[in-house]
Tab-separated table of N, CA and C in Angstrom:
chain	number	residue	atom	x	y	z
A	1	MET	N	-18.636	-18.365	-36.468
A	1	MET	CA	-17.366	-18.041	-35.823
A	1	MET	C	-17.414	-18.548	-34.380
A	2	THR	N	-16.340	-19.125	-33.901
A	2	THR	CA	-16.295	-19.616	-32.529
A	2	THR	C	-15.628	-18.581	-31.652
A	3	GLU	N	-16.097	-18.496	-30.408
A	3	GLU	CA	-15.522	-17.533	-29.468
A	3	GLU	C	-14.591	-18.245	-28.503
A	4	ALA	N	-13.573	-17.514	-28.048
A	4	ALA	CA	-12.594	-18.076	-27.115
A	4	ALA	C	-13.226	-18.228	-25.737
A	5	LEU	N	-12.693	-19.154	-24.962
A	5	LEU	CA	-13.155	-19.299	-23.591
A	5	LEU	C	-12.832	-18.046	-22.801
A	6	GLY	N	-13.728	-17.631	-21.933
A	6	GLY	CA	-13.489	-16.461	-21.110
A	6	GLY	C	-13.788	-15.161	-21.832
A	7	SER	N	-14.435	-15.229	-22.960
A	7	SER	CA	-14.748	-14.033	-23.719
A	7	SER	C	-15.727	-13.176	-22.941
A	8	THR	N	-15.576	-11.874	-23.036
A	8	THR	CA	-16.457	-10.957	-22.319
A	8	THR	C	-17.607	-10.488	-23.177
A	9	ALA	N	-17.714	-10.989	-24.399
A	9	ALA	CA	-18.795	-10.582	-25.289
A	9	ALA	C	-20.120	-11.112	-24.771
A	10	THR	N	-21.165	-10.290	-24.870
A	10	THR	CA	-22.491	-10.702	-24.447
A	10	THR	C	-23.380	-10.752	-25.673
A	11	PRO	N	-24.372	-11.614	-25.657
A	11	PRO	CA	-25.266	-11.686	-26.812
A	11	PRO	C	-26.071	-10.405	-26.940
A	12	GLU	N	-26.283	-9.998	-28.159
A	12	GLU	CA	-27.031	-8.779	-28.436
A	12	GLU	C	-28.521	-9.113	-28.436
A	13	SER	N	-29.239	-8.734	-27.382
A	13	SER	CA	-30.664	-9.022	-27.347
A	13	SER	C	-31.478	-7.786	-27.686
A	14	GLY	N	-30.917	-6.615	-27.423
A	14	GLY	CA	-31.621	-5.399	-27.751
A	14	GLY	C	-32.649	-4.991	-26.712
A	15	ARG	N	-32.820	-5.778	-25.638
A	15	ARG	CA	-33.808	-5.432	-24.620
A	15	ARG	C	-33.133	-4.716	-23.465
A	16	PRO	N	-33.627	-3.550	-23.056
A	16	PRO	CA	-33.020	-2.820	-21.935
A	16	PRO	C	-33.162	-3.546	-20.611
A	17	GLU	N	-34.193	-4.426	-20.475
A	17	GLU	CA	-34.362	-5.160	-19.209
A	17	GLU	C	-33.173	-6.089	-18.957
A	18	ASP	N	-32.626	-6.674	-20.041
A	18	ASP	CA	-31.477	-7.569	-19.900
A	18	ASP	C	-30.249	-6.812	-19.405
A	19	GLU	N	-30.064	-5.582	-19.896
A	19	GLU	CA	-28.919	-4.782	-19.456
A	19	GLU	C	-29.023	-4.428	-17.982
A	20	VAL	N	-30.232	-4.052	-17.536
A	20	VAL	CA	-30.441	-3.697	-16.129
A	20	VAL	C	-30.217	-4.915	-15.244
A	21	ALA	N	-30.732	-6.074	-15.647
A	21	ALA	CA	-30.559	-7.300	-14.870
A	21	ALA	C	-29.086	-7.688	-14.803
A	22	ALA	N	-28.353	-7.506	-15.898
A	22	ALA	CA	-26.933	-7.845	-15.917
A	22	ALA	C	-26.148	-6.936	-14.987
A	23	LYS	N	-26.491	-5.650	-14.965
A	23	LYS	CA	-25.782	-4.714	-14.078
A	23	LYS	C	-26.049	-5.037	-12.614
A	24	LYS	N	-27.296	-5.393	-12.278
A	24	LYS	CA	-27.625	-5.729	-10.897
A	24	LYS	C	-26.931	-7.017	-10.467
A	25	ALA	N	-26.809	-7.968	-11.365
A	25	ALA	CA	-26.187	-9.248	-11.029
A	25	ALA	C	-24.697	-9.080	-10.768
A	26	ARG	N	-24.052	-8.140	-11.447
A	26	ARG	CA	-22.611	-7.934	-11.268
A	26	ARG	C	-22.261	-7.381	-9.897
A	27	ARG	N	-23.154	-6.633	-9.283
A	27	ARG	CA	-22.826	-5.919	-8.052
A	27	ARG	C	-22.725	-6.851	-6.859
A	28	GLY	N	-23.334	-7.992	-6.876
A	28	GLY	CA	-23.466	-8.916	-5.760
A	28	GLY	C	-22.248	-9.090	-4.880
A	29	GLY	N	-22.173	-10.198	-4.222
A	29	GLY	CA	-21.063	-10.476	-3.329
A	29	GLY	C	-21.300	-9.891	-1.951
A	30	LYS	N	-20.270	-9.947	-1.106
A	30	LYS	CA	-20.384	-9.443	0.266
A	30	LYS	C	-20.658	-7.945	0.288
A	31	ARG	N	-20.028	-7.224	-0.623
A	31	ARG	CA	-20.137	-5.777	-0.605
A	31	ARG	C	-21.538	-5.294	-0.950
A	32	GLY	N	-22.220	-5.974	-1.823
A	32	GLY	CA	-23.527	-5.537	-2.259
A	32	GLY	C	-24.622	-5.801	-1.246
A	33	LYS	N	-24.424	-6.715	-0.302
A	33	LYS	CA	-25.479	-7.124	0.608
A	33	LYS	C	-25.427	-6.426	1.958
A	34	LYS	N	-24.380	-5.653	2.227
A	34	LYS	CA	-24.231	-5.056	3.548
A	34	LYS	C	-24.285	-3.542	3.458
A	35	GLY	N	-24.689	-2.932	4.545
A	35	GLY	CA	-24.703	-1.484	4.610
A	35	GLY	C	-23.319	-0.956	4.929
A	36	PRO	N	-23.209	0.345	5.176
A	36	PRO	CA	-21.890	0.931	5.429
A	36	PRO	C	-21.213	0.388	6.687
A	37	PHE	N	-22.002	0.120	7.745
A	37	PHE	CA	-21.389	-0.408	8.965
A	37	PHE	C	-20.962	-1.863	8.779
A	38	GLY	N	-21.722	-2.613	8.005
A	38	GLY	CA	-21.339	-3.987	7.705
A	38	GLY	C	-20.059	-4.048	6.900
A	39	ARG	N	-19.918	-3.122	5.923
A	39	ARG	CA	-18.686	-3.084	5.128
A	39	ARG	C	-17.506	-2.650	5.988
A	40	LEU	N	-17.732	-1.719	6.919
A	40	LEU	CA	-16.659	-1.283	7.815
A	40	LEU	C	-16.216	-2.422	8.723
A	41	ALA	N	-17.184	-3.190	9.247
A	41	ALA	CA	-16.842	-4.341	10.092
A	41	ALA	C	-16.066	-5.381	9.288
A	42	LEU	N	-16.478	-5.618	8.044
A	42	LEU	CA	-15.759	-6.554	7.182
A	42	LEU	C	-14.329	-6.083	6.946
A	43	PHE	N	-14.175	-4.783	6.730
A	43	PHE	CA	-12.848	-4.210	6.518
A	43	PHE	C	-11.947	-4.468	7.720
A	44	TYR	N	-12.442	-4.225	8.929
A	44	TYR	CA	-11.626	-4.451	10.126
A	44	TYR	C	-11.343	-5.934	10.346
A	45	ARG	N	-12.293	-6.808	10.031
A	45	ARG	CA	-12.027	-8.246	10.144
A	45	ARG	C	-10.934	-8.674	9.176
A	46	GLN	N	-10.933	-8.087	7.984
A	46	GLN	CA	-9.887	-8.412	7.019
A	46	GLN	C	-8.535	-7.884	7.478
A	47	ILE	N	-8.499	-6.714	8.127
A	47	ILE	CA	-7.243	-6.184	8.664
A	47	ILE	C	-6.680	-7.139	9.708
A	48	VAL	N	-7.516	-7.577	10.633
A	48	VAL	CA	-7.067	-8.488	11.687
A	48	VAL	C	-6.572	-9.803	11.077
A	49	ALA	N	-7.268	-10.300	10.065
A	49	ALA	CA	-6.844	-11.547	9.418
A	49	ALA	C	-5.486	-11.378	8.754
A	50	GLU	N	-5.250	-10.242	8.116
A	50	GLU	CA	-3.951	-10.005	7.478
A	50	GLU	C	-2.847	-9.845	8.515
A	51	LEU	N	-3.134	-9.188	9.637
A	51	LEU	CA	-2.120	-9.022	10.682
A	51	LEU	C	-1.743	-10.357	11.314
A	52	ARG	N	-2.668	-11.311	11.337
A	52	ARG	CA	-2.339	-12.638	11.870
A	52	ARG	C	-1.378	-13.385	10.957
A	53	LYS	N	-1.355	-13.018	9.664
A	53	LYS	CA	-0.456	-13.674	8.712
A	53	LYS	C	0.965	-13.129	8.783
A	54	VAL	N	1.155	-11.980	9.409
A	54	VAL	CA	2.470	-11.333	9.440
A	54	VAL	C	3.422	-12.155	10.297
A	55	VAL	N	4.651	-12.308	9.814
A	55	VAL	CA	5.697	-12.973	10.592
A	55	VAL	C	6.451	-11.875	11.330
A	56	TRP	N	6.209	-11.770	12.614
A	56	TRP	CA	6.812	-10.706	13.409
A	56	TRP	C	8.252	-11.088	13.767
A	57	PRO	N	9.188	-10.101	13.788
A	57	PRO	CA	10.574	-10.417	14.137
A	57	PRO	C	10.710	-10.728	15.628
A	58	SER	N	11.733	-11.532	15.941
A	58	SER	CA	12.005	-11.828	17.346
A	58	SER	C	12.675	-10.608	17.986
A	59	ARG	N	12.816	-10.648	19.294
A	59	ARG	CA	13.439	-9.528	19.996
A	59	ARG	C	14.883	-9.341	19.525
A	60	ASN	N	15.593	-10.436	19.295
A	60	ASN	CA	16.980	-10.369	18.840
A	60	ASN	C	17.059	-9.739	17.443
A	61	GLN	N	16.192	-10.163	16.534
A	61	GLN	CA	16.169	-9.584	15.194
A	61	GLN	C	15.825	-8.100	15.238
A	62	LEU	N	14.861	-7.752	16.073
A	62	LEU	CA	14.437	-6.362	16.179
A	62	LEU	C	15.566	-5.474	16.678
A	63	SER	N	16.309	-5.932	17.680
A	63	SER	CA	17.423	-5.126	18.189
A	63	SER	C	18.533	-5.018	17.142
A	64	THR	N	18.762	-6.087	16.377
A	64	THR	CA	19.772	-6.039	15.313
A	64	THR	C	19.364	-5.043	14.231
A	65	TYR	N	18.120	-5.117	13.779
A	65	TYR	CA	17.645	-4.196	12.739
A	65	TYR	C	17.693	-2.746	13.224
A	66	THR	N	17.316	-2.522	14.476
A	66	THR	CA	17.344	-1.166	15.034
A	66	THR	C	18.764	-0.636	15.088
A	67	SER	N	19.710	-1.470	15.505
A	67	SER	CA	21.111	-1.044	15.558
A	67	SER	C	21.641	-0.700	14.170
A	68	VAL	N	21.311	-1.507	13.186
A	68	VAL	CA	21.763	-1.244	11.819
A	68	VAL	C	21.210	0.089	11.325
A	69	VAL	N	19.947	0.357	11.587
A	69	VAL	CA	19.333	1.609	11.137
A	69	VAL	C	19.982	2.798	11.833
A	70	ILE	N	20.218	2.714	13.140
A	70	ILE	CA	20.833	3.831	13.872
A	70	ILE	C	22.247	4.095	13.365
A	71	VAL	N	23.030	3.045	13.135
A	71	VAL	CA	24.389	3.227	12.619
A	71	VAL	C	24.350	3.863	11.231
A	72	PHE	N	23.441	3.402	10.366
A	72	PHE	CA	23.319	3.976	9.030
A	72	PHE	C	22.948	5.451	9.090
A	73	VAL	N	22.018	5.806	9.960
A	73	VAL	CA	21.601	7.209	10.081
A	73	VAL	C	22.753	8.065	10.578
A	74	VAL	N	23.542	7.576	11.529
A	74	VAL	CA	24.689	8.333	12.029
A	74	VAL	C	25.714	8.548	10.914
A	75	ILE	N	25.953	7.522	10.103
A	75	ILE	CA	26.902	7.652	8.985
A	75	ILE	C	26.403	8.697	7.984
A	76	VAL	N	25.125	8.663	7.650
A	76	VAL	CA	24.575	9.629	6.698
A	76	VAL	C	24.624	11.041	7.274
A	77	ILE	N	24.355	11.194	8.562
A	77	ILE	CA	24.463	12.514	9.196
A	77	ILE	C	25.891	13.030	9.093
A	78	GLY	N	26.871	12.166	9.369
A	78	GLY	CA	28.267	12.573	9.253
A	78	GLY	C	28.622	12.974	7.832
A	79	LEU	N	28.165	12.208	6.849
A	79	LEU	CA	28.435	12.516	5.451
A	79	LEU	C	27.825	13.853	5.050
A	80	VAL	N	26.592	14.094	5.420
A	80	VAL	CA	25.936	15.366	5.096
A	80	VAL	C	26.637	16.522	5.799
A	81	THR	N	27.094	16.316	7.028
A	81	THR	CA	27.806	17.378	7.756
A	81	THR	C	29.104	17.739	7.041
A	82	VAL	N	29.866	16.743	6.599
A	82	VAL	CA	31.126	16.999	5.885
A	82	VAL	C	30.859	17.730	4.564
A	83	ILE	N	29.852	17.292	3.827
A	83	ILE	CA	29.523	17.956	2.562
A	83	ILE	C	29.078	19.390	2.813
A	84	ASP	N	28.252	19.599	3.837
A	84	ASP	CA	27.790	20.949	4.175
A	84	ASP	C	28.962	21.845	4.569
A	85	TYR	N	29.876	21.312	5.353
A	85	TYR	CA	31.053	22.084	5.755
A	85	TYR	C	31.889	22.464	4.529
A	86	GLY	N	32.046	21.526	3.584
A	86	GLY	CA	32.793	21.812	2.362
A	86	GLY	C	32.115	22.881	1.527
A	87	PHE	N	30.820	22.794	1.340
A	87	PHE	CA	30.099	23.826	0.585
A	87	PHE	C	30.179	25.176	1.279
A	88	ASN	N	30.089	25.164	2.610
A	88	ASN	CA	30.171	26.418	3.368
A	88	ASN	C	31.528	27.093	3.126
A	89	ASN	N	32.603	26.332	3.211
A	89	ASN	CA	33.932	26.918	2.974
A	89	ASN	C	34.098	27.343	1.518
A	90	ALA	N	33.552	26.602	0.569
A	90	ALA	CA	33.636	26.972	-0.838
A	90	ALA	C	32.915	28.285	-1.104
A	91	VAL	N	31.744	28.461	-0.514
A	91	VAL	CA	30.979	29.701	-0.696
A	91	VAL	C	31.707	30.860	-0.055
A	92	LYS	N	32.294	30.650	1.123
A	92	LYS	CA	33.069	31.726	1.772
A	92	LYS	C	34.272	32.097	0.921
A	93	TYR	N	34.915	31.123	0.306
A	93	TYR	CA	36.095	31.396	-0.538
A	93	TYR	C	35.706	32.179	-1.799
A	94	VAL	N	34.575	31.777	-2.440
A	94	VAL	CA	34.167	32.427	-3.680
A	94	VAL	C	33.615	33.821	-3.420
A	95	PHE	N	32.789	33.995	-2.438
A	95	PHE	CA	32.114	35.290	-2.206
A	95	PHE	C	32.752	36.121	-1.105
A	96	GLY	N	33.807	35.653	-0.521
A	96	GLY	CA	34.548	36.440	0.469
A	96	GLY	C	33.947	36.351	1.781
């Protein structure tokens, strides 16, 4: 029988030494070779690298986005106030 490319099946050798060696080989990479402080430093270097990729908005875009958010919040506050006022009057009408 032929196996597909990329198959995860491993040959059955029956030796426990092969299993231990396979588990140790999988752990490798940057993470396996560094201690906790090395991994923490790597983490912060990756954060800085990702932040350099961010496309930051210009001052004009930022002021536009801020204005849109403030106007939207004011509209939602007004809507909630009107609904609350209506419920308040409805409850007063029903329960006296």
